[in-house]
PDB file of C-alpha atoms in Angstrom:
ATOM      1  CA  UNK A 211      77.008 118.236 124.182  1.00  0.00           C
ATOM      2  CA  UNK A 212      78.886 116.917 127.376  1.00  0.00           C
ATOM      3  CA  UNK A 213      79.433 113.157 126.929  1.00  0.00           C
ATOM      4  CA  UNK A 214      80.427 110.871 129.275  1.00  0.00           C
ATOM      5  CA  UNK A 215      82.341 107.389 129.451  1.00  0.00           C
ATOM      6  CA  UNK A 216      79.842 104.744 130.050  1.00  0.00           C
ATOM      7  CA  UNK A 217      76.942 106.835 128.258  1.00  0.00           C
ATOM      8  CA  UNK A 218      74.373 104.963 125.515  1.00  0.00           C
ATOM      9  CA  UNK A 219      73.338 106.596 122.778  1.00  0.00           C
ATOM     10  CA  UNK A 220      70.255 105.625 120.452  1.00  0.00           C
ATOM     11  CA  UNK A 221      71.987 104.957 116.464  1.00  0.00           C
ATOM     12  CA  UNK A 222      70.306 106.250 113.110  1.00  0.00           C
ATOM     13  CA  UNK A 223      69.033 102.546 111.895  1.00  0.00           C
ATOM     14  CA  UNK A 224      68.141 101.375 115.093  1.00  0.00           C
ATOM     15  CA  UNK A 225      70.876  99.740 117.785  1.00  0.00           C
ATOM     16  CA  UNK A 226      73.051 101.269 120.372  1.00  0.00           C
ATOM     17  CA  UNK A 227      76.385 103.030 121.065  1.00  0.00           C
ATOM     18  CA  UNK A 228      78.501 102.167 124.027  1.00  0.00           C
ATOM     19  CA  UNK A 229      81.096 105.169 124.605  1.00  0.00           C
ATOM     20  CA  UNK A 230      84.397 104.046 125.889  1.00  0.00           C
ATOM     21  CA  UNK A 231      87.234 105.530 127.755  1.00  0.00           C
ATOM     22  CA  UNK A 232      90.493 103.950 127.158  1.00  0.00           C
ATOM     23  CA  UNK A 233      93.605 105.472 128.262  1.00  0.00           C
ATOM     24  CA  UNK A 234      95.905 102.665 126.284  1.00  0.00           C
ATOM     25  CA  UNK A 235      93.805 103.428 123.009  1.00  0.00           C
ATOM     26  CA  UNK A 236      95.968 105.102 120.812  1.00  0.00           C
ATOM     27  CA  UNK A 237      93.432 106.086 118.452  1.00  0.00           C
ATOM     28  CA  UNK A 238      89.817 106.311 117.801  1.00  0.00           C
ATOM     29  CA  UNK A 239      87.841 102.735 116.887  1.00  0.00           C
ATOM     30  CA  UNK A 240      84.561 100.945 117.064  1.00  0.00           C
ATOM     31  CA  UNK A 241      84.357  97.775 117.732  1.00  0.00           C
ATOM     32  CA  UNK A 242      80.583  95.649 117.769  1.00  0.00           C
ATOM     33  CA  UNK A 243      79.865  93.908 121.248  1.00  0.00           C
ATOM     34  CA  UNK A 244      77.690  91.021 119.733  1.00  0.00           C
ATOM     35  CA  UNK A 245      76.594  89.561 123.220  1.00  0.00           C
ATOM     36  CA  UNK A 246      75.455  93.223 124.157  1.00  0.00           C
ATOM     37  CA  UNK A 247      74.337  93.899 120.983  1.00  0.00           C
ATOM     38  CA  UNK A 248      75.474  97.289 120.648  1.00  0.00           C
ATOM     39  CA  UNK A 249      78.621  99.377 119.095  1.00  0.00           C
ATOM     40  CA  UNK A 250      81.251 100.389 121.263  1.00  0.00           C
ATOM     41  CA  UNK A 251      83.101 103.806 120.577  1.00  0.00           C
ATOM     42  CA  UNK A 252      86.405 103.826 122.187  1.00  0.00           C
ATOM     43  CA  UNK A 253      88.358 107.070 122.648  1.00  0.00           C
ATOM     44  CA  UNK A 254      91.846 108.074 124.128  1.00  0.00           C
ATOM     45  CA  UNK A 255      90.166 110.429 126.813  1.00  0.00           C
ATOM     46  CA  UNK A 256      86.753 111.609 127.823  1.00  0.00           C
ATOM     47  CA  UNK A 257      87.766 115.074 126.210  1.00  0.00           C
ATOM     48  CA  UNK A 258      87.911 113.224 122.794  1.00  0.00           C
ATOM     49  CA  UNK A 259      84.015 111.118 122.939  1.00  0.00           C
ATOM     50  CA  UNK A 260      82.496 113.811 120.857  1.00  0.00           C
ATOM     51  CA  UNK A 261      84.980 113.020 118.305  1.00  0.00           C
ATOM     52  CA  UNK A 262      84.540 109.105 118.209  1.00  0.00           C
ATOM     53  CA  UNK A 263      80.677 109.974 118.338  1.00  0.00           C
ATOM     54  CA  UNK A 264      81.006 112.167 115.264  1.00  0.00           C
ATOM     55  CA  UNK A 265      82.850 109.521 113.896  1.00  0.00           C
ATOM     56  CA  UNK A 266      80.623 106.476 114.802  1.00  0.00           C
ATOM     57  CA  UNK A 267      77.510 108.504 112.908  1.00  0.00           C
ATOM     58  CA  UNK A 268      79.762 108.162 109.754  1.00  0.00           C
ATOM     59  CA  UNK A 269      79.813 104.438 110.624  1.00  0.00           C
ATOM     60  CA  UNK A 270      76.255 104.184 110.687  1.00  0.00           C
ATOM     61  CA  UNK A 271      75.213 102.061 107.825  1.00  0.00           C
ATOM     62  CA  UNK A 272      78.582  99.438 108.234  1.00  0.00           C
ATOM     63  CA  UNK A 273      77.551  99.376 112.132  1.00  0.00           C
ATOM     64  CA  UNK A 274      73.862  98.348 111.605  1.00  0.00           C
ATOM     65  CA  UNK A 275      75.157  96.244 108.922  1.00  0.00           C
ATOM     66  CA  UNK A 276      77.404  94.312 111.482  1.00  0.00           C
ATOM     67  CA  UNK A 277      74.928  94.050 114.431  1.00  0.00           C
ATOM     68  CA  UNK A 278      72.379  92.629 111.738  1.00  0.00           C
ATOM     69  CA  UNK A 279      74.957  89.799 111.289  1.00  0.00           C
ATOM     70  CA  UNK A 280      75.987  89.161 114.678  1.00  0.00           C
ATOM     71  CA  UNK A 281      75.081  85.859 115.945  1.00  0.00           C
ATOM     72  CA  UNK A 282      72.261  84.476 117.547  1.00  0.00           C
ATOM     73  CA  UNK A 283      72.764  83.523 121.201  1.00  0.00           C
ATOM     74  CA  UNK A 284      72.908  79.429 121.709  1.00  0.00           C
ATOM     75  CA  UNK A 285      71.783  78.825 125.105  1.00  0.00           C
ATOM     76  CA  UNK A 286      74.033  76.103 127.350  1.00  0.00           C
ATOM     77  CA  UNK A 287      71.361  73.541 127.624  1.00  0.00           C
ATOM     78  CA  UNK A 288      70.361  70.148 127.030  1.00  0.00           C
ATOM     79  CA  UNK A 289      70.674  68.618 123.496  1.00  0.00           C
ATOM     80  CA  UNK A 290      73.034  71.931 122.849  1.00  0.00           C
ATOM     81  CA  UNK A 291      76.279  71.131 120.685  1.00  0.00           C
ATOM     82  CA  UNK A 292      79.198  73.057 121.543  1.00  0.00           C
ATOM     83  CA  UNK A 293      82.846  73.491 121.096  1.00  0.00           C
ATOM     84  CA  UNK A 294      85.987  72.343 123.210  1.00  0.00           C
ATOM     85  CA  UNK A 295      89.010  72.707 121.622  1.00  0.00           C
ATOM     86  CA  UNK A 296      87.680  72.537 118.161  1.00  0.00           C
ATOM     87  CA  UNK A 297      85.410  69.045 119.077  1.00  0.00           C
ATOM     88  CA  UNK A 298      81.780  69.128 118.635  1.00  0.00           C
ATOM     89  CA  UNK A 299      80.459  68.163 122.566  1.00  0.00           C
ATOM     90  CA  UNK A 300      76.936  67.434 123.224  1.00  0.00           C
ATOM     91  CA  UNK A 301      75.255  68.603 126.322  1.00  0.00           C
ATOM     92  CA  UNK A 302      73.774  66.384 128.602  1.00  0.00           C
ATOM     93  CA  UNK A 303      71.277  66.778 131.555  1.00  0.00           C
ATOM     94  CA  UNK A 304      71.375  63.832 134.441  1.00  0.00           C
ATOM     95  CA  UNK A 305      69.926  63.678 137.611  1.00  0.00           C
ATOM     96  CA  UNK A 306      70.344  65.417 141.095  1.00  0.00           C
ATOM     97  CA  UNK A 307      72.852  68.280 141.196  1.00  0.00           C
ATOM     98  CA  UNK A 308      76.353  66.849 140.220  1.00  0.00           C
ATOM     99  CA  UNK A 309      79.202  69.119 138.589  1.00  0.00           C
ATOM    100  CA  UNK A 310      79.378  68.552 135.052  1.00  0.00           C
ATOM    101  CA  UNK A 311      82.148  66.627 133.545  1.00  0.00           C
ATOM    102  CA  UNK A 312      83.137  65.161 130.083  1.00  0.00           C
ATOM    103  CA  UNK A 313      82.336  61.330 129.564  1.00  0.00           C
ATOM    104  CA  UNK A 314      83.887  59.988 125.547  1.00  0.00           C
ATOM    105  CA  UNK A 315      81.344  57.953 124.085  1.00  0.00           C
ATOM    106  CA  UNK A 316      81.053  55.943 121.135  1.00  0.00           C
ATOM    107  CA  UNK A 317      79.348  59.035 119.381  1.00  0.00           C
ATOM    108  CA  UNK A 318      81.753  61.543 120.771  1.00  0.00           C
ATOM    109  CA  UNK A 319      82.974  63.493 123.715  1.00  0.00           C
ATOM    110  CA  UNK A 320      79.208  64.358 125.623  1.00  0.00           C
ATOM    111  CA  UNK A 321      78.736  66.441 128.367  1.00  0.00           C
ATOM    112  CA  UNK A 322      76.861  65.773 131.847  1.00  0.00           C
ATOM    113  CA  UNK A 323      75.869  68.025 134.455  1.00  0.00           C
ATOM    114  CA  UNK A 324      73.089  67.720 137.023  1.00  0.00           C
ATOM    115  CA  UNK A 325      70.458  71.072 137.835  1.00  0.00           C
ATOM    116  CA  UNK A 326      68.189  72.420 135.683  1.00  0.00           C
ATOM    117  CA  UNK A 327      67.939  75.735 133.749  1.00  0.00           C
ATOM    118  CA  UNK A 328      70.575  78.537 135.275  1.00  0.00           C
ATOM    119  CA  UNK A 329      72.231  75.661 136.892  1.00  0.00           C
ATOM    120  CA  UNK A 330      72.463  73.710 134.413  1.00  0.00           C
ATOM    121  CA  UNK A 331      74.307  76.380 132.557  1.00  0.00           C
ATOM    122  CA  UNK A 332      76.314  77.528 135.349  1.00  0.00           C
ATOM    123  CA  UNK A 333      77.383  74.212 135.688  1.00  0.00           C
ATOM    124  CA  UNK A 334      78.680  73.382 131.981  1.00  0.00           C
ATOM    125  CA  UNK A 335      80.426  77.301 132.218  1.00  0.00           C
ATOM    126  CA  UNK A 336      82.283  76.229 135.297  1.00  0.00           C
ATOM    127  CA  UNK A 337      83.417  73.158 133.439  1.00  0.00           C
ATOM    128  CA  UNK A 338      84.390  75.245 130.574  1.00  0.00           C
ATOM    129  CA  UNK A 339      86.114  77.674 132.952  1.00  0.00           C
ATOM    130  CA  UNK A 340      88.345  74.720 134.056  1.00  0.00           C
ATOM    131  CA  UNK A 341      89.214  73.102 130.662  1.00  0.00           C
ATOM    132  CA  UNK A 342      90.420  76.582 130.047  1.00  0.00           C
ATOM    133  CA  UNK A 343      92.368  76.906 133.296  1.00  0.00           C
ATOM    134  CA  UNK A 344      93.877  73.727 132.584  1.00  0.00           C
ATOM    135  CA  UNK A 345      94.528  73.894 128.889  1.00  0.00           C
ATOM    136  CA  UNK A 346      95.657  77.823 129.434  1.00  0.00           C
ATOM    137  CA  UNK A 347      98.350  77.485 131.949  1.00  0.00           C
ATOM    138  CA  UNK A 348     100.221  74.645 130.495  1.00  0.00           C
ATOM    139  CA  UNK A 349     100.861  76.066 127.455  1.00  0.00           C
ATOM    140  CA  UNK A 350     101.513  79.512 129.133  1.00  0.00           C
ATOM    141  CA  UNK A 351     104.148  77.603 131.009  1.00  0.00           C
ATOM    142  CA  UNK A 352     106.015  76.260 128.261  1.00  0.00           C
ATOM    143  CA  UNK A 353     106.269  79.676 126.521  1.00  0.00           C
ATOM    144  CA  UNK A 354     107.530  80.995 129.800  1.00  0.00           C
ATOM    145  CA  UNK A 355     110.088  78.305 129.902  1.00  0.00           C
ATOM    146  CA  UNK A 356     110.497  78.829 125.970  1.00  0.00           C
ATOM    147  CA  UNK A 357     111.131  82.649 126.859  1.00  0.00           C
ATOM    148  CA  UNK A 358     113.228  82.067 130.077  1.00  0.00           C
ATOM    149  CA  UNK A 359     110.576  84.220 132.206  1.00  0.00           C
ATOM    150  CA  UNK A 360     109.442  83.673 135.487  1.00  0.00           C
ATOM    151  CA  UNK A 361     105.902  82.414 136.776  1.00  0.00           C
ATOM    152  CA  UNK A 362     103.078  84.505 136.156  1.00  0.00           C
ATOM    153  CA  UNK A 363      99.185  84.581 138.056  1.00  0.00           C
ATOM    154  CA  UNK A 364      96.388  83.511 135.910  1.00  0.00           C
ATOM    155  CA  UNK A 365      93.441  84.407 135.675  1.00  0.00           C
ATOM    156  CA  UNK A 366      90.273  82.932 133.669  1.00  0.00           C
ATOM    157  CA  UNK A 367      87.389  85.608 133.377  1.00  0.00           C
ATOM    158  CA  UNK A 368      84.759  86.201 130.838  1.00  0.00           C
ATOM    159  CA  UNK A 369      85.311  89.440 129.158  1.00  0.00           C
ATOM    160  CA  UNK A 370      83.230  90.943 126.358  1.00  0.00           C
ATOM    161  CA  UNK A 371      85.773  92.590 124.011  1.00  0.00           C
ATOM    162  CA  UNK A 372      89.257  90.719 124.885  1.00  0.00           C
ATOM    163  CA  UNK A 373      90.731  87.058 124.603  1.00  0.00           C
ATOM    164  CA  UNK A 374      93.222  88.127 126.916  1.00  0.00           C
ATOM    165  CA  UNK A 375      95.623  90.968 128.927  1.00  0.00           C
ATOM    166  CA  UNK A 376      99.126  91.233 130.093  1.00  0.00           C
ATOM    167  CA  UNK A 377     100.356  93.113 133.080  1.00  0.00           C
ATOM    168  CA  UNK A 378     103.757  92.682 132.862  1.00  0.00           C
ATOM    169  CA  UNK A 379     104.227  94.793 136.124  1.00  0.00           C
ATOM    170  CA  UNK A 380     102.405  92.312 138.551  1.00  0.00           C
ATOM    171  CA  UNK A 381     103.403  89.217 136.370  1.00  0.00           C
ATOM    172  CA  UNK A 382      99.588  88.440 135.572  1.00  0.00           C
ATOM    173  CA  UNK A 383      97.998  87.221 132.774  1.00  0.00           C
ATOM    174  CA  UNK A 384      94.029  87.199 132.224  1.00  0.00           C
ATOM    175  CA  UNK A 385      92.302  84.736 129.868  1.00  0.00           C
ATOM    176  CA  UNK A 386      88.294  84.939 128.400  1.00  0.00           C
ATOM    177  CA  UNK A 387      87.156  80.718 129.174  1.00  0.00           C
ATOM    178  CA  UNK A 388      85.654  81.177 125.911  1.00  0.00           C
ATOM    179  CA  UNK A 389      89.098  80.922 123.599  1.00  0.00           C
ATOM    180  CA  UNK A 390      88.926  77.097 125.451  1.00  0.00           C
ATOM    181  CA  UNK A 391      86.044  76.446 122.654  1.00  0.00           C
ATOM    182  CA  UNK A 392      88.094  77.791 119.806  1.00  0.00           C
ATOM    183  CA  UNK A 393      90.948  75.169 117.934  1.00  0.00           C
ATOM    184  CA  UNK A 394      93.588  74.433 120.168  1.00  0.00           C
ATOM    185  CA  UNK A 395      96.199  76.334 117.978  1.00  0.00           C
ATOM    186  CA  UNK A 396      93.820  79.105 118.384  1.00  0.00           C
ATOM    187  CA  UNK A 397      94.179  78.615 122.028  1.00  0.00           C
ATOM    188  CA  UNK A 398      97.784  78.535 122.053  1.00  0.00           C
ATOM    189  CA  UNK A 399      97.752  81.642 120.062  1.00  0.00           C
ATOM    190  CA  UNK A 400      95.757  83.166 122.373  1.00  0.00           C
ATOM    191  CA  UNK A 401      98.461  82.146 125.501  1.00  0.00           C
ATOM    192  CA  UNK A 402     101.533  83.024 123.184  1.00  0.00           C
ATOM    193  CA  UNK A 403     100.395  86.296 121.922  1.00  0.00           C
ATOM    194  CA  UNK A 404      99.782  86.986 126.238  1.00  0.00           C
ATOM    195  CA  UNK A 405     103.439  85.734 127.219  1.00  0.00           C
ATOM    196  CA  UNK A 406     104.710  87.959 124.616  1.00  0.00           C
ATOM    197  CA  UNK A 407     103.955  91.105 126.199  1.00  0.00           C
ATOM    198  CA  UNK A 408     105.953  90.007 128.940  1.00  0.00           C
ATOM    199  CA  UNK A 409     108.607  90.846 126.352  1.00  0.00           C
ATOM    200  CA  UNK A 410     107.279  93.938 124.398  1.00  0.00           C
ATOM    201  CA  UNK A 411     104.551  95.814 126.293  1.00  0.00           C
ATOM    202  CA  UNK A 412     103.329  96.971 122.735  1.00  0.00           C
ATOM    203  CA  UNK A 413     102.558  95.424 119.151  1.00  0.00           C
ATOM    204  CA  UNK A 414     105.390  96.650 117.606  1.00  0.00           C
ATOM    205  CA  UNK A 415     107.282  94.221 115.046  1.00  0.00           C
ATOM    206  CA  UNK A 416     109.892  92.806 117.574  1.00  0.00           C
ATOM    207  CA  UNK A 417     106.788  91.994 119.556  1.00  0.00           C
ATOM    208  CA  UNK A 418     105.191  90.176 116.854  1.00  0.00           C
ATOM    209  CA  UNK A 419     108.746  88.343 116.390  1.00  0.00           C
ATOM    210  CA  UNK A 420     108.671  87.119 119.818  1.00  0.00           C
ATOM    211  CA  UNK A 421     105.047  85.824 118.784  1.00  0.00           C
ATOM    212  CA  UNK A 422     106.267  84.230 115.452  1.00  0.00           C
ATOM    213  CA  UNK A 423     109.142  82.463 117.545  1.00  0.00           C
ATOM    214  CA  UNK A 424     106.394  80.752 119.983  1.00  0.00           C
ATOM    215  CA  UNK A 425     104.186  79.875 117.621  1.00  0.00           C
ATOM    216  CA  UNK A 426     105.219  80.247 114.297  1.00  0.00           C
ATOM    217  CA  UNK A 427     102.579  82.252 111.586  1.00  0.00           C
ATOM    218  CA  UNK A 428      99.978  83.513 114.072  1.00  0.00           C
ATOM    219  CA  UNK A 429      98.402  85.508 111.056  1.00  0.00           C
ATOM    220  CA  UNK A 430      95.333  82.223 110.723  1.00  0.00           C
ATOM    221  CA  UNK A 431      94.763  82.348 114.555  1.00  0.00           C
ATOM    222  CA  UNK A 432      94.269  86.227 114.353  1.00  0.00           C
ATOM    223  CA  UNK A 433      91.971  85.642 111.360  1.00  0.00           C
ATOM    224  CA  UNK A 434      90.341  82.388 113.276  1.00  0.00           C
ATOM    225  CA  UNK A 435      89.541  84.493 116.407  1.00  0.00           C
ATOM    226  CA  UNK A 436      88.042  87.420 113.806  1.00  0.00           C
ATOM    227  CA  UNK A 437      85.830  85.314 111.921  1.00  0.00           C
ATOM    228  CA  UNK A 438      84.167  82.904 114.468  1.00  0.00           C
ATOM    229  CA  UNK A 439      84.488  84.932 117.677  1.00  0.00           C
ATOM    230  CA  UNK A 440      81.630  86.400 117.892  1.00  0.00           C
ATOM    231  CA  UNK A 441      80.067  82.818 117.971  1.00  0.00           C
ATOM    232  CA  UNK A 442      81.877  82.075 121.234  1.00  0.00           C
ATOM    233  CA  UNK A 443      80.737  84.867 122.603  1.00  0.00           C
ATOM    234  CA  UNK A 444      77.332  84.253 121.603  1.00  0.00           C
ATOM    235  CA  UNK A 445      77.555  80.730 123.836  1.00  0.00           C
ATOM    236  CA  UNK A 446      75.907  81.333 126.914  1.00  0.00           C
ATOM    237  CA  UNK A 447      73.892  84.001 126.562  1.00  0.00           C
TER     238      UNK A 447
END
């Protein structure tokens, strides 16, 4: 059978694969999308999918076993309770059609954004998008200084599979909002492991030296980002 990158096919135990074509991959993988809910099979090449599918019917019981746990979506709405930077933030609807923006209270940081439904969510994303924007490039620019490198372009977008990407070529550096909800060491984890590759191109071990030397261990961020991200990326949607 001819496969194709892009194509879905049905899984033995119910769920979805995703086939991927990466040319950077170095090997074959699956990875679970929890906001799509499916498994993605990621191969080298398109020559190679019938491979990774071979391979991802192998994986059939661990894959069903991981979309079963994969979390439930939390909807950005009124009364919702979020994260920024590791604080608990309440969502807050007010009248007419203002921007949302972050008011402390006695109780804790809250929320408040005007619109209803879709833009009320769009609203509290676009203030998330910020925060990161804001958090995000200051701490990229004191690894830059830490590093001696130049500026770089950044770039906040919500991606499904990556906290982040490097071009080194065109100085740019992309960022998922979403990391802005994780601890801020997490964060700036997330910003030093990016500057890095300014360095190294690769994860080789003087690129994870360059890592250790912004941040120190960045072993419990790795694990951090592991354990809880699906939950950001369940925020949302």
């Amino acid at each position: 059978m001819q496969y194709r990158n892009g194509q879905r096919l049905p899984l033995e135990g119910g769920g979805a694969l995703r086939l991927s074509v990466n040319p950077r991959a170095r090997r074959l993988s699956i990875r679970i999308d929890a906001r799509a809910g499916e498994a993605v099979a990621v191969a080298p090449s398109e020559r190679r999918l019938g491979e990774v599918v071979a391979f991802a019917r192998t994986k059939a019981a661990w894959i069903a076993e991981r979309l079963a746990m994969r979390e439930e979506t939390q909807a950005l709405e009124p009364g919702a309770v979020v994260a920024w930077l590791g604080r608990s933030v309440r969502l807050e609807a007010v009248g007419g059609a203002g921007a949302a923006r972050l008011h402390e209270t006695p109780d804790g940081p809250v929320i408040r954004s005007g619109g209803e439904g879709e833009a009320f969510a769009r609203r509290v994303e676009n203030w998330f998008k910020r925060a990161a924007r804001d958090f995000l490039t200051a701490r990229t620019e004191v690894h830059l200084r830490t590093l001696g490198q130049k500026p770089v372009r950044i770039s906040i977008v919500d991606t499904r599979s990556r906290w982040g990407s490097c071009s080194p070529h065109n100085r740019s550096i992309r960022y998922s909002w979403r990391v802005v909800m994780a601890p801020p060491e997490v964060a700036d984890y997330l910003a030093a492991h990016e500057v890095a590759h300014l360095v190294h191109a690769d994860h080789s071990p003087a690129y994870w030296s360059v890592v250790q030397r912004l941040v120190g261990d960045h072993r419990p961020h790795r694990r951090w980002l592991r354990d809880h991200g699906a939950a950001l990326h369940a925020v949302g949607r």
